[in-house]
């Protein structure tokens, strides 16, 4: 593929320092975005641009749409597609950015380094059979849900812009094309390591581990066992991340190892969605027929993904293979206990608990089991729990009287709170900070995406995006956007690779 750069435009306040592009050949391919016929403005994230230190008013102009489709390049960017592999539904595959191009790394005024990536800018050497393009609906979905996750306080890549290409993309239907500008701490993945491990390139593994440590965990980079330090750090980040997903009922949907970011940010919003009724077997992805990535499986899959990471690191964990295996195993064995603690901390908060008792896990699990049995709404149930009021009707349908099982649980919980002794207003405050009022509910998300991409009616999307900015606040919450779907609504299906 010829490497031709579109003409560079003004700098717009970017401070590029493209460290990944300086890594050896084999880590990436230089490739320019493919210009589209008529770039048009879609969305621009002003608060994010501001936090990146960009001149917001100068950038946020419809005439600049071409920068966000890849028709024009910001001066100083050095576009590349990154090489990686990944276990997809359990099978190792050679991948790479097939429909994404990294423009470069921007240094924010705080000194933080951010990847600025276009998603959907055309073919790269890694596109395989794909078209390198993205449809508007899925890019709006990523924008909306990533920004919702950020507002929920969950580590995630961010979305700076969506621009329309003016060109159709051909999926099951013909859809409007779009390009998302993604902002991430980095796009290093477990799969990046798997690529060099599969190639048997130990030098590249060393280079990559060193790069990853310096970029994400500089405080651990100087120790005697860098690969082990990296493995431990990634295990910690994944544990806290997935515990937070479980706290808000988030189903990632495609936890392949190429979608596991070393930074611990949620990466790649494909067939993701949030629980309405609580059911650990919930899957939204149409291609996940076995339920591999179901809500309740996410901790186990994380453990599996981390084992693939440890395996990829084996050649650099210790000179002796048997020793390396021991080191890897010891690190991996820490995950279940660590995750249990992170999960407990998150869920204690949901129940207003700030102390620890042995039976806390039982208390939480019994509530979840009751919610599962009664098809209670996950978000609403936690938000309506009150230790000081008669137990409200929480199960579905909402009008049903609380059953004896729930009353019994409620007595246990209030007893536990009494022993804790924290004043009620503080209990309620802890609960309010752990239990969102509004999450991006699938039926609402889908309606807003359909309105924007099928009818050019962007109002529902903007209303929803605004409502999701302050998800823990009761006052002013828009009831119509936070309600569960009407009973009997079929579960939404979302599609991978769209
Ligand atoms: P995902 O399931 O979105 O994480 O994508 C998995 C792999 O497929 C990545 O390497 C993508 O770059 C690639 N891919 C997905 N969609 C396309 C597309 N439309 N064109 C080319 N490559 C794609
Ligand atoms: Mg991916």
Coordinates of N, CA and C and ligand atoms in Angstrom, one line a residue, residues 84 88 95-99 127-128 130-133 171 258-259 268 496-497, ligand 1:
X84 N -0.9 -6.3 16.3 CA -1.1 -7.1 17.4 C -1.8 -8.4 17.0
X88 N -9.5 -14.5 20.1 CA -10.8 -14.2 19.8 C -11.7 -15.4 20.1
X95 N -3.9 -10.1 14.2 CA -4.8 -9.0 13.9 C -4.1 -7.8 13.5
X96 N -4.2 -6.7 14.3 CA -3.7 -5.4 13.9 C -4.8 -4.5 13.7
X97 N -4.5 -3.2 13.7 CA -5.5 -2.1 13.4 C -6.1 -2.3 12.0
X98 N -7.2 -3.0 11.9 CA -7.8 -3.2 10.5 C -8.7 -2.0 10.1
X99 N -9.1 -1.3 11.1 CA -10.0 -0.1 10.8 C -9.7 1.0 11.8
X127 N -6.2 -5.0 7.4 CA -7.7 -5.0 7.3 C -8.2 -6.4 6.9
X128 N -7.4 -7.3 6.5 CA -7.8 -8.6 6.1 C -9.0 -8.5 5.2
X130 N -11.9 -7.0 5.7 CA -12.7 -5.9 6.1 C -12.6 -4.6 5.2
X131 N -13.4 -3.7 5.4 CA -13.4 -2.5 4.6 C -12.7 -1.3 5.3
X132 N -12.3 -1.5 6.5 CA -11.6 -0.4 7.2 C -12.5 0.7 7.7
X133 N -13.8 0.5 7.5 CA -14.8 1.5 7.8 C -15.7 1.2 9.0
X171 N -23.2 -3.3 5.4 CA -23.2 -4.4 6.4 C -24.4 -5.3 6.0
X258 N -7.3 -9.0 22.5 CA -7.0 -7.8 21.8 C -7.8 -6.6 22.3
X259 N -8.8 -6.9 23.1 CA -9.6 -5.8 23.6 C -9.3 -5.5 25.1
X268 N -12.8 -0.7 23.5 CA -13.6 -1.3 22.4 C -15.0 -1.5 22.8
X496 N -21.2 -7.3 16.7 CA -19.8 -7.2 16.8 C -19.2 -6.8 15.4
X497 N -18.1 -6.0 15.4 CA -17.4 -5.7 14.2 C -18.2 -4.9 13.3
Ligands
LIG1 P1 -13.1 -5.9 17.2 O1 -13.9 -7.1 17.3 O2 -13.8 -4.7 16.9 O3 -12.2 -5.8 18.4 O4 -12.1 -6.2 16.0 C1 -11.3 -7.2 15.9 C2 -10.3 -7.1 14.7 O5 -11.0 -7.0 13.5 C3 -9.4 -5.8 14.8 O6 -8.1 -6.1 14.4 C4 -10.1 -4.9 13.9 O7 -9.2 -3.9 13.3 C5 -10.7 -5.8 12.8 N1 -11.8 -5.2 12.1 C6 -13.1 -5.1 12.7 N2 -13.9 -4.5 11.8 C7 -13.2 -4.2 10.7 C8 -13.5 -3.6 9.4 N3 -14.7 -3.1 9.1 N4 -12.4 -3.6 8.5 C9 -11.2 -4.1 8.8 N5 -10.9 -4.6 9.9 C10 -11.9 -4.7 10.9

